[in-house]
mmCIF file of C-alpha atoms in Angstrom:
data_model
loop_
_atom_site.group_PDB
_atom_site.id
_atom_site.type_symbol
_atom_site.label_atom_id
_atom_site.label_comp_id
_atom_site.label_asym_id
_atom_site.label_seq_id
_atom_site.Cartn_x
_atom_site.Cartn_y
_atom_site.Cartn_z
ATOM 1 C CA MET A 19 157.162 137.909 110.552
ATOM 2 C CA ASN A 20 154.720 140.109 112.444
ATOM 3 C CA ARG A 21 151.560 138.927 114.061
ATOM 4 C CA LYS A 22 149.324 140.259 111.354
ATOM 5 C CA GLY A 23 151.408 138.462 108.617
ATOM 6 C CA PHE A 24 151.330 135.168 110.593
ATOM 7 C CA PHE A 25 147.622 135.344 110.910
ATOM 8 C CA SER A 26 147.117 136.040 107.215
ATOM 9 C CA LYS A 27 149.353 133.293 105.964
ATOM 10 C CA TYR A 28 148.631 130.480 108.439
ATOM 11 C CA LEU A 29 145.316 131.051 110.272
ATOM 12 C CA ARG A 30 143.180 133.317 108.098
ATOM 13 C CA PRO A 31 140.841 131.143 105.871
ATOM 14 C CA GLU A 32 141.233 132.184 102.061
ATOM 15 C CA SER A 33 137.391 132.875 102.142
ATOM 16 C CA VAL A 34 135.777 133.126 105.553
ATOM 17 C CA ASN A 35 132.740 131.008 104.848
ATOM 18 C CA PHE A 36 131.850 127.842 106.773
ATOM 19 C CA ARG A 37 130.466 126.086 103.730
ATOM 20 C CA HIS A 38 134.031 126.027 102.254
ATOM 21 C CA TYR A 39 135.414 124.034 105.274
ATOM 22 C CA PHE A 40 133.360 121.043 105.926
ATOM 23 C CA GLY A 41 135.761 118.673 104.033
ATOM 24 C CA GLY A 42 138.650 119.851 106.236
ATOM 25 C CA MET A 43 136.422 119.771 109.288
ATOM 26 C CA ALA A 44 135.675 116.179 108.444
ATOM 27 C CA PHE A 45 139.357 115.364 108.253
ATOM 28 C CA LEU A 46 140.005 116.989 111.628
ATOM 29 C CA LEU A 47 137.042 115.120 113.219
ATOM 30 C CA LEU A 48 138.765 111.858 112.104
ATOM 31 C CA PHE A 49 141.628 112.994 114.174
ATOM 32 C CA VAL A 50 139.264 113.327 117.069
ATOM 33 C CA GLN A 51 137.951 109.937 116.393
ATOM 34 C CA LEU A 52 141.427 108.480 116.115
ATOM 35 C CA SER A 53 142.714 110.119 119.438
ATOM 36 C CA THR A 54 139.671 109.169 121.630
ATOM 37 C CA GLY A 55 139.586 105.735 119.907
ATOM 38 C CA ILE A 56 143.171 105.112 120.845
ATOM 39 C CA PHE A 57 142.494 105.987 124.400
ATOM 40 C CA MET A 58 139.516 103.499 124.727
ATOM 41 C CA THR A 59 141.540 100.703 123.111
ATOM 42 C CA MET A 60 143.837 100.765 126.180
ATOM 43 C CA TYR A 61 140.961 99.534 128.317
ATOM 44 C CA TYR A 62 138.628 97.808 126.077
ATOM 45 C CA GLN A 63 138.505 94.022 126.128
ATOM 46 C CA PRO A 64 137.223 92.331 122.995
ATOM 47 C CA GLN A 65 135.581 89.349 124.526
ATOM 48 C CA LEU A 66 131.890 88.574 124.704
ATOM 49 C CA GLU A 67 131.891 88.214 128.405
ATOM 50 C CA LYS A 68 134.191 91.214 129.158
ATOM 51 C CA ALA A 69 133.233 93.828 126.469
ATOM 52 C CA TYR A 70 130.522 95.620 128.210
ATOM 53 C CA GLY A 71 132.207 95.522 131.590
ATOM 54 C CA SER A 72 135.401 97.093 130.068
ATOM 55 C CA VAL A 73 133.182 99.873 128.504
ATOM 56 C CA GLN A 74 131.597 100.489 132.084
ATOM 57 C CA THR A 75 135.189 100.666 133.459
ATOM 58 C CA ILE A 76 135.991 103.292 130.740
ATOM 59 C CA ASN A 77 132.884 105.221 131.439
ATOM 60 C CA ASN A 78 132.637 105.086 135.237
ATOM 61 C CA VAL A 79 136.064 104.285 136.650
ATOM 62 C CA ILE A 80 138.827 105.759 134.402
ATOM 63 C CA TYR A 81 139.503 109.374 134.826
ATOM 64 C CA GLY A 82 138.157 111.344 131.818
ATOM 65 C CA GLY A 83 136.797 108.174 130.275
ATOM 66 C CA ARG A 84 133.197 109.106 130.174
ATOM 67 C CA LEU A 85 134.014 112.467 128.393
ATOM 68 C CA ILE A 86 136.359 110.774 125.876
ATOM 69 C CA ARG A 87 133.808 107.996 125.139
ATOM 70 C CA ASN A 88 131.081 110.481 124.525
ATOM 71 C CA MET A 89 133.263 112.807 122.492
ATOM 72 C CA HIS A 90 133.919 109.744 120.423
ATOM 73 C CA ARG A 91 130.159 109.314 119.812
ATOM 74 C CA TRP A 92 129.323 112.967 119.057
ATOM 75 C CA SER A 93 132.237 113.545 116.923
ATOM 76 C CA ALA A 94 130.982 110.672 114.761
ATOM 77 C CA VAL A 95 127.675 112.329 114.403
ATOM 78 C CA LEU A 96 129.292 115.688 113.311
ATOM 79 C CA LEU A 97 131.675 113.770 111.024
ATOM 80 C CA ILE A 98 128.877 112.235 109.030
ATOM 81 C CA LEU A 99 127.150 115.537 108.866
ATOM 82 C CA GLY A 100 130.333 117.380 107.708
ATOM 83 C CA THR A 101 130.906 114.599 105.168
ATOM 84 C CA MET A 102 127.349 114.881 103.849
ATOM 85 C CA ILE A 103 127.567 118.587 103.482
ATOM 86 C CA HIS A 104 131.002 118.354 101.774
ATOM 87 C CA LEU A 105 129.479 115.755 99.191
ATOM 88 C CA VAL A 106 126.408 117.667 98.565
ATOM 89 C CA ARG A 107 128.429 120.956 97.912
ATOM 90 C CA SER A 108 130.733 119.018 95.541
ATOM 91 C CA LEU A 109 127.647 117.773 93.648
ATOM 92 C CA VAL A 110 125.847 121.073 93.452
ATOM 93 C CA ARG A 111 129.296 122.731 92.237
ATOM 94 C CA LYS A 112 129.648 119.867 89.677
ATOM 95 C CA ASP A 113 133.325 119.562 90.806
ATOM 96 C CA PHE A 114 133.262 116.016 89.327
ATOM 97 C CA LEU A 115 133.121 117.359 85.832
ATOM 98 C CA GLN A 116 136.584 118.757 86.174
ATOM 99 C CA GLU A 117 139.052 116.127 84.993
ATOM 100 C CA LYS A 118 141.460 116.625 87.789
ATOM 101 C CA LYS A 119 138.717 116.250 90.459
ATOM 102 C CA ARG A 120 137.141 113.196 88.897
ATOM 103 C CA PHE A 121 139.414 110.781 91.042
ATOM 104 C CA LEU A 122 138.724 113.057 94.195
ATOM 105 C CA TRP A 123 134.944 112.498 93.734
ATOM 106 C CA LEU A 124 135.274 108.644 93.753
ATOM 107 C CA THR A 125 137.648 108.574 96.634
ATOM 108 C CA GLY A 126 135.420 110.791 98.545
ATOM 109 C CA PHE A 127 132.408 108.684 97.984
ATOM 110 C CA LEU A 128 134.306 105.606 99.067
ATOM 111 C CA LEU A 129 135.430 107.410 102.149
ATOM 112 C CA PHE A 130 131.775 108.103 102.995
ATOM 113 C CA PHE A 131 131.187 104.321 102.603
ATOM 114 C CA ILE A 132 134.136 103.670 105.034
ATOM 115 C CA VAL A 133 132.598 106.109 107.611
ATOM 116 C CA ILE A 134 129.340 104.089 107.470
ATOM 117 C CA GLY A 135 131.470 100.882 108.205
ATOM 118 C CA PHE A 136 132.835 102.587 111.281
ATOM 119 C CA ILE A 137 129.425 103.283 112.544
ATOM 120 C CA VAL A 138 128.329 99.646 112.082
ATOM 121 C CA THR A 139 131.215 98.104 113.573
ATOM 122 C CA GLY A 140 131.559 100.689 116.490
ATOM 123 C CA LEU A 141 127.860 100.215 117.566
ATOM 124 C CA VAL A 142 128.490 96.623 118.094
ATOM 125 C CA LEU A 143 131.714 96.887 120.171
ATOM 126 C CA PRO A 144 130.177 97.922 123.528
ATOM 127 C CA TRP A 145 128.167 94.613 123.290
ATOM 128 C CA GLU A 146 125.386 95.804 125.555
ATOM 129 C CA TRP A 147 121.937 94.658 124.565
ATOM 130 C CA LYS A 148 121.707 97.478 122.009
ATOM 131 C CA GLY A 149 124.988 96.337 120.334
ATOM 132 C CA TYR A 150 123.848 92.819 120.197
ATOM 133 C CA TRP A 151 120.443 93.605 118.726
ATOM 134 C CA PHE A 152 122.138 95.958 116.178
ATOM 135 C CA MET A 153 124.309 92.958 115.050
ATOM 136 C CA GLU A 154 121.352 90.701 114.528
ATOM 137 C CA MET A 155 119.491 93.398 112.469
ATOM 138 C CA VAL A 156 122.513 94.072 110.247
ATOM 139 C CA SER A 157 122.517 90.363 109.260
ATOM 140 C CA ASN A 158 118.785 90.467 108.769
ATOM 141 C CA TYR A 159 119.040 93.525 106.510
ATOM 142 C CA PHE A 160 121.442 91.843 104.119
ATOM 143 C CA GLY A 161 119.366 88.679 104.315
ATOM 144 C CA THR A 162 116.660 90.488 102.307
ATOM 145 C CA THR A 163 118.566 90.384 99.146
ATOM 146 C CA TYR A 164 117.244 88.237 96.329
ATOM 147 C CA LEU A 165 118.762 84.675 95.784
ATOM 148 C CA ILE A 166 121.931 85.247 97.896
ATOM 149 C CA GLY A 167 120.158 86.797 100.975
ATOM 150 C CA GLY A 168 119.892 83.575 103.014
ATOM 151 C CA ARG A 169 123.555 82.556 102.346
ATOM 152 C CA LEU A 170 124.822 86.156 102.926
ATOM 153 C CA MET A 171 122.954 86.386 106.215
ATOM 154 C CA GLN A 172 124.281 83.106 107.431
ATOM 155 C CA LEU A 173 127.764 84.083 106.429
ATOM 156 C CA LEU A 174 127.748 87.197 108.451
ATOM 157 C CA ILE A 175 126.284 85.409 111.490
ATOM 158 C CA ASP A 176 128.931 82.640 111.201
ATOM 159 C CA VAL A 177 131.900 84.948 110.810
ATOM 160 C CA PHE A 178 130.817 87.390 113.396
ATOM 161 C CA THR A 179 132.838 87.494 116.493
ATOM 162 C CA ILE A 180 133.642 90.569 118.833
ATOM 163 C CA PRO A 181 137.534 90.199 118.230
ATOM 164 C CA ARG A 182 137.019 90.144 114.340
ATOM 165 C CA ASN A 183 134.623 93.085 114.523
ATOM 166 C CA TYR A 184 137.294 94.880 116.799
ATOM 167 C CA ILE A 185 140.006 94.349 114.255
ATOM 168 C CA LEU A 186 137.780 95.577 111.577
ATOM 169 C CA HIS A 187 136.934 98.733 113.540
ATOM 170 C CA ILE A 188 140.410 99.714 114.821
ATOM 171 C CA LEU A 189 142.671 98.294 112.037
ATOM 172 C CA ILE A 190 141.211 97.480 108.672
ATOM 173 C CA LEU A 191 138.862 100.324 108.331
ATOM 174 C CA PRO A 192 141.379 102.829 109.554
ATOM 175 C CA LEU A 193 144.025 101.532 107.192
ATOM 176 C CA LEU A 194 141.477 101.752 104.285
ATOM 177 C CA SER A 195 140.601 105.367 105.292
ATOM 178 C CA ILE A 196 144.226 106.550 105.533
ATOM 179 C CA LEU A 197 144.731 105.105 101.982
ATOM 180 C CA LEU A 198 141.760 106.866 100.644
ATOM 181 C CA ILE A 199 142.436 110.138 102.436
ATOM 182 C CA ASP A 200 145.900 110.105 100.964
ATOM 183 C CA LEU A 201 144.605 109.593 97.498
ATOM 184 C CA HIS A 202 141.794 112.043 98.151
ATOM 185 C CA PHE A 203 143.821 115.109 98.926
ATOM 186 C CA LEU A 204 146.931 114.644 101.057
ATOM 187 C CA MET A 205 149.149 113.920 98.028
ATOM 188 C CA ASN A 206 148.220 117.283 96.508
ATOM 189 C CA LEU A 207 148.206 119.061 99.863
ATOM 190 C CA ARG A 208 151.768 118.156 100.619
ATOM 191 C CA LYS A 209 152.908 120.407 97.953
ATOM 192 C CA LYS A 210 151.004 123.394 99.332
ATOM 193 C CA GLY A 211 151.653 122.771 103.055
ATOM 194 C CA ILE A 212 149.715 120.592 105.341
ATOM 195 C CA GLY A 213 150.554 122.649 108.410
ATOM 196 C CA SER A 214 148.906 125.954 107.291
ATOM 197 C CA TYR A 215 145.922 123.960 105.916
ATOM 198 C CA LEU A 216 145.320 122.350 109.318
ATOM 199 C CA LEU A 217 145.757 125.563 111.324
ATOM 200 C CA LYS A 218 143.200 127.290 109.072
ATOM 201 C CA HIS A 219 140.690 124.513 109.371
ATOM 202 C CA VAL A 220 141.236 124.250 113.133
ATOM 203 C CA SER A 221 140.525 127.958 113.642
ATOM 204 C CA ILE A 222 137.242 127.858 111.749
ATOM 205 C CA SER A 223 136.183 124.417 113.031
ATOM 206 C CA MET A 224 136.736 125.368 116.737
ATOM 207 C CA PRO A 225 132.977 126.010 117.386
ATOM 208 C CA PHE A 226 132.263 122.412 116.401
ATOM 209 C CA PHE A 227 134.954 121.060 118.611
ATOM 210 C CA VAL A 228 133.481 122.955 121.593
ATOM 211 C CA ALA A 229 129.935 121.701 120.642
ATOM 212 C CA ILE A 230 131.390 118.111 120.881
ATOM 213 C CA ILE A 231 132.566 118.621 124.314
ATOM 214 C CA ILE A 232 129.338 120.317 125.473
ATOM 215 C CA LEU A 233 127.169 117.597 123.940
ATOM 216 C CA ALA A 234 129.450 114.937 125.481
ATOM 217 C CA LYS A 235 128.919 116.474 128.925
ATOM 218 C CA LEU A 236 125.239 117.146 128.580
ATOM 219 C CA LEU A 237 124.090 114.065 126.684
ATOM 220 C CA PRO A 238 126.231 111.091 127.719
ATOM 221 C CA ILE A 239 125.403 107.447 127.039
ATOM 222 C CA PRO A 240 123.809 105.686 130.115
ATOM 223 C CA SER A 241 126.233 103.160 131.325
ATOM 224 C CA GLU A 242 125.627 102.978 135.061
ATOM 225 C CA ASP A 243 123.393 99.922 135.287
ATOM 226 C CA PRO A 244 122.421 98.307 137.428
ATOM 227 C CA ASP A 245 122.914 101.147 139.958
ATOM 228 C CA ILE A 246 121.181 103.708 137.578
ATOM 229 C CA ILE A 247 118.893 102.316 134.992
ATOM 230 C CA PRO A 248 117.478 104.665 132.209
ATOM 231 C CA MET A 249 113.890 104.687 131.366
ATOM 232 C CA PRO A 250 112.745 102.175 128.607
ATOM 233 C CA LEU A 251 112.008 104.916 125.966
ATOM 234 C CA GLU A 252 114.892 107.218 126.982
ATOM 235 C CA GLY A 253 116.922 108.663 123.953
ATOM 236 C CA LYS A 254 114.086 109.647 121.594
ATOM 237 C CA PHE A 255 115.059 112.784 119.546
ATOM 238 C CA ILE A 256 118.745 112.474 120.607
ATOM 239 C CA PRO A 257 120.784 112.146 117.389
ATOM 240 C CA GLY A 258 123.344 109.291 117.353
ATOM 241 C CA PRO A 259 125.623 107.691 114.832
ATOM 242 C CA GLU A 260 123.172 104.781 114.515
ATOM 243 C CA TRP A 261 120.551 107.116 112.998
ATOM 244 C CA PHE A 262 122.400 107.254 109.762
ATOM 245 C CA TYR A 263 122.362 103.309 109.285
ATOM 246 C CA VAL A 264 119.120 102.331 111.143
ATOM 247 C CA VAL A 265 117.128 104.700 108.832
ATOM 248 C CA ILE A 266 118.008 102.344 105.872
ATOM 249 C CA LEU A 267 116.381 99.496 107.804
ATOM 250 C CA LEU A 268 113.044 101.145 107.979
ATOM 251 C CA PRO A 269 111.728 99.350 104.836
ATOM 252 C CA ILE A 270 112.139 96.065 106.625
ATOM 253 C CA MET A 271 109.540 97.333 109.248
ATOM 254 C CA TYR A 272 107.036 99.028 106.856
ATOM 255 C CA LEU A 273 107.228 97.178 103.663
ATOM 256 C CA LYS A 274 106.343 93.512 102.748
ATOM 257 C CA GLY A 275 107.780 91.136 100.252
ATOM 258 C CA PHE A 276 110.020 92.334 97.501
ATOM 259 C CA MET A 277 109.303 96.149 98.355
ATOM 260 C CA ALA A 278 111.504 95.778 101.395
ATOM 261 C CA PRO A 279 114.856 94.893 99.732
ATOM 262 C CA LEU A 280 113.890 97.109 96.676
ATOM 263 C CA PHE A 281 113.814 100.314 98.839
ATOM 264 C CA GLY A 282 116.185 99.084 101.598
ATOM 265 C CA VAL A 283 119.005 97.523 99.589
ATOM 266 C CA TYR A 284 118.753 97.731 95.774
ATOM 267 C CA ILE A 285 117.830 101.481 95.341
ATOM 268 C CA PRO A 286 120.224 102.831 97.979
ATOM 269 C CA PHE A 287 123.131 100.705 96.606
ATOM 270 C CA THR A 288 122.261 101.626 93.057
ATOM 271 C CA LEU A 289 122.201 105.382 93.834
ATOM 272 C CA PHE A 290 125.517 104.998 95.690
ATOM 273 C CA THR A 291 127.114 103.309 92.712
ATOM 274 C CA LEU A 292 125.664 105.743 90.162
ATOM 275 C CA LEU A 293 126.822 108.801 92.092
ATOM 276 C CA ALA A 294 130.232 107.405 92.970
ATOM 277 C CA PHE A 295 131.051 106.708 89.248
ATOM 278 C CA LEU A 296 129.093 109.896 88.056
ATOM 279 C CA PRO A 297 132.081 111.681 86.610
ATOM 280 C CA TYR A 298 133.308 108.648 84.592
ATOM 281 C CA TYR A 299 130.027 108.336 82.470
ATOM 282 C CA LEU A 300 129.767 112.096 82.166
ATOM 283 C CA ARG A 301 133.327 112.657 81.140
ATOM 284 C CA GLY A 302 132.174 113.972 77.795
ATOM 285 C CA LYS A 303 130.467 116.870 79.626
ATOM 286 C CA ALA A 304 133.624 117.949 81.354
ATOM 287 C CA VAL A 305 133.873 121.770 81.630
ATOM 288 C CA THR A 306 136.960 123.923 81.566
ATOM 289 C CA ALA A 307 138.225 125.343 84.889
ATOM 290 C CA ALA A 308 137.803 128.857 83.643
ATOM 291 C CA ALA A 309 134.147 128.355 82.688
ATOM 292 C CA SER A 310 133.317 126.455 85.837
ATOM 293 C CA THR A 311 134.897 129.133 87.905
ATOM 294 C CA LYS A 312 132.928 131.914 86.204
ATOM 295 C CA LYS A 313 129.728 130.093 86.587
ATOM 296 C CA ALA A 314 130.438 129.361 90.226
ATOM 297 C CA VAL A 315 130.961 133.081 90.911
ATOM 298 C CA SER A 316 127.827 134.070 89.008
ATOM 299 C CA SER A 317 125.539 131.597 90.905
ATOM 300 C CA LYS A 318 127.445 131.390 94.301
ATOM 301 C CA GLY A 319 124.317 132.521 96.253
ATOM 302 C CA PHE A 320 121.966 130.170 94.595
ATOM 303 C CA LYS A 321 124.244 127.212 94.975
ATOM 304 C CA ALA A 322 124.830 127.873 98.698
ATOM 305 C CA GLY A 323 121.180 127.941 99.177
ATOM 306 C CA LEU A 324 120.760 124.725 97.253
ATOM 307 C CA VAL A 325 123.406 122.974 99.329
ATOM 308 C CA ILE A 326 121.751 124.003 102.481
ATOM 309 C CA ALA A 327 118.234 123.002 101.233
ATOM 310 C CA ILE A 328 119.377 119.435 100.157
ATOM 311 C CA THR A 329 121.331 118.949 103.294
ATOM 312 C CA ILE A 330 118.222 119.901 105.297
ATOM 313 C CA ILE A 331 115.985 117.603 103.276
ATOM 314 C CA ILE A 332 118.368 114.581 103.687
ATOM 315 C CA PHE A 333 118.932 115.228 107.411
ATOM 316 C CA GLY A 334 115.214 115.819 107.802
ATOM 317 C CA LEU A 335 114.294 112.457 106.305
ATOM 318 C CA ILE A 336 116.832 110.890 108.511
ATOM 319 C CA PHE A 337 115.369 112.677 111.569
ATOM 320 C CA TYR A 338 111.895 111.724 110.605
ATOM 321 C CA GLY A 339 112.757 108.009 110.321
ATOM 322 C CA SER A 340 115.008 107.806 113.383
ATOM 323 C CA TYR A 341 113.887 110.223 116.062
ATOM 324 C CA GLU A 342 111.484 107.619 117.627
ATOM 325 C CA SER A 343 114.296 105.242 118.306
ATOM 326 C CA PRO A 344 114.970 105.120 122.061
ATOM 327 C CA ILE A 345 118.703 104.548 121.575
ATOM 328 C CA TYR A 346 119.421 104.924 125.467
ATOM 329 C CA GLY A 347 116.773 102.783 126.975
ATOM 330 C CA CYS A 348 117.799 99.295 126.098
ATOM 331 C CA ASN A 349 119.471 98.959 129.570
ATOM 332 C CA ALA A 350 116.163 99.555 131.217
ATOM 333 C CA CYS A 351 114.949 96.066 130.754
ATOM 334 C CA HIS A 352 118.214 94.189 129.553
ATOM 335 C CA ASN A 353 120.519 94.848 132.511
ATOM 336 C CA THR A 354 122.711 92.683 134.763
ATOM 337 C CA TYR A 355 120.220 93.277 137.745
ATOM 338 C CA ARG A 356 117.691 91.290 135.799
ATOM 339 C CA GLY A 357 119.920 88.352 135.305
ATOM 340 C CA ILE A 358 122.445 87.403 132.511
ATOM 341 C CA ARG A 359 121.178 90.001 130.052
ATOM 342 C CA MET A 360 123.958 92.575 129.523
ATOM 343 C CA GLY A 361 127.605 92.003 128.476
ATOM 344 C CA VAL A 362 126.944 88.174 128.184
ATOM 345 C CA PRO A 363 125.213 87.066 124.947
ATOM 346 C CA PRO A 364 121.816 85.275 125.352
ATOM 347 C CA PRO A 365 121.781 81.486 125.090
ATOM 348 C CA THR A 366 120.204 81.804 121.560
ATOM 349 C CA PHE A 367 122.995 84.211 120.471
ATOM 350 C CA LYS A 368 123.215 83.915 116.491
ATOM 351 C CA ASP A 369 120.989 80.715 116.675
ATOM 352 C CA ARG A 370 117.888 81.184 114.473
ATOM 353 C CA LYS A 371 116.694 77.512 115.032
ATOM 354 C CA ILE A 372 116.431 77.883 118.871
ATOM 355 C CA ASN A 373 114.945 81.355 118.695
ATOM 356 C CA PRO A 374 113.395 81.811 115.281
ATOM 357 C CA ILE A 375 112.046 85.234 116.258
ATOM 358 C CA LEU A 376 115.575 86.568 115.431
ATOM 359 C CA SER A 377 114.753 86.115 111.769
ATOM 360 C CA ASP A 378 111.527 88.014 112.055
ATOM 361 C CA ARG A 379 112.973 91.241 110.532
ATOM 362 C CA GLU A 380 109.761 93.299 111.156
ATOM 363 C CA TRP A 381 109.441 92.169 114.772
ATOM 364 C CA MET A 382 113.145 92.982 115.448
ATOM 365 C CA MET A 383 112.764 96.397 113.965
ATOM 366 C CA ARG A 384 109.545 97.201 115.859
ATOM 367 C CA HIS A 385 111.032 96.143 119.215
ATOM 368 C CA TRP A 386 114.017 98.511 118.512
ATOM 369 C CA TYR A 387 111.578 101.305 117.938
ATOM 370 C CA TYR A 388 108.780 100.392 120.160
ATOM 371 C CA PRO A 389 109.970 98.187 122.975
ATOM 372 C CA ASP A 390 107.064 99.137 125.179
ATOM 373 C CA VAL A 391 104.567 97.609 122.901
ATOM 374 C CA THR A 392 106.554 94.981 120.877
ATOM 375 C CA TRP A 393 108.107 92.390 123.131
#
């Protein structure tokens, strides 16, 4: 086979258009997450007293550790964005109305839920002050639910340990994601050839991989305390994986009474469920493949614009709700130089009786966003 034939068969995308490849890009970014995550598991110690110290060792001592850790962080951001664009595009194209893609839609939505699970468990693992605070806010978030909120919050607090969170992050969630990925598209892809699929997507995803490396070099996570301590409000405007979860906690800070769980828990979970099972209660409106293809061709430009617009609106709302979060600056006040603050849980860890302020959801959120005025 000549060079031109090899390029056409294995490297050239069927349609050179970035919007076609965000699903494949998300799949490749999972490989980045897996490879960088495996590297860090070699050095990470999942104990309360040693977790942050081991993260500092990865970041400051191990050769290439800083780059790999921050690649893990930035690839998570792009993974969520890629998955979001892929879901929006599938929604706009009405792929779920085709019977053969009905199950793909459901598994895709479940995969997005798993990605959010990776974010929540991954943010806690470093067990610096931000990880500890985030864990407390997650339990408070579920504590807002009606009737079962108190019991659910206490359950999450009681069962939480760093080793359990670690197992969930590196074993249970990866196994679930592998299963869902196989059901989502690998079973069908094996018939067409996984190798050529990956080569084509690697070629068109290369700019995103380069962007991950550049961002990891230019915007690393501060981890040199107590020698180098960040400013208290450092990290504003810098996107992070936590943006995509912390934004749903905002009703706790701004709304009172039943309105907080209504907009923070019930509406998001209802929308998620309705969208996940959308093709199953719209099955009567299924369209033929020929009709959907013809319609897709005739309105391709309009749909592309709609996908871009919806994605910009979604990310714009996430940015608007999260950009003030100083996600790098917790180490400024909570560091080992000031005593037992970082890497070792406080004396009131998980204990709402000794320190009832941990149950003050609004105060917890305001301290996360505005630590210079709420303390």
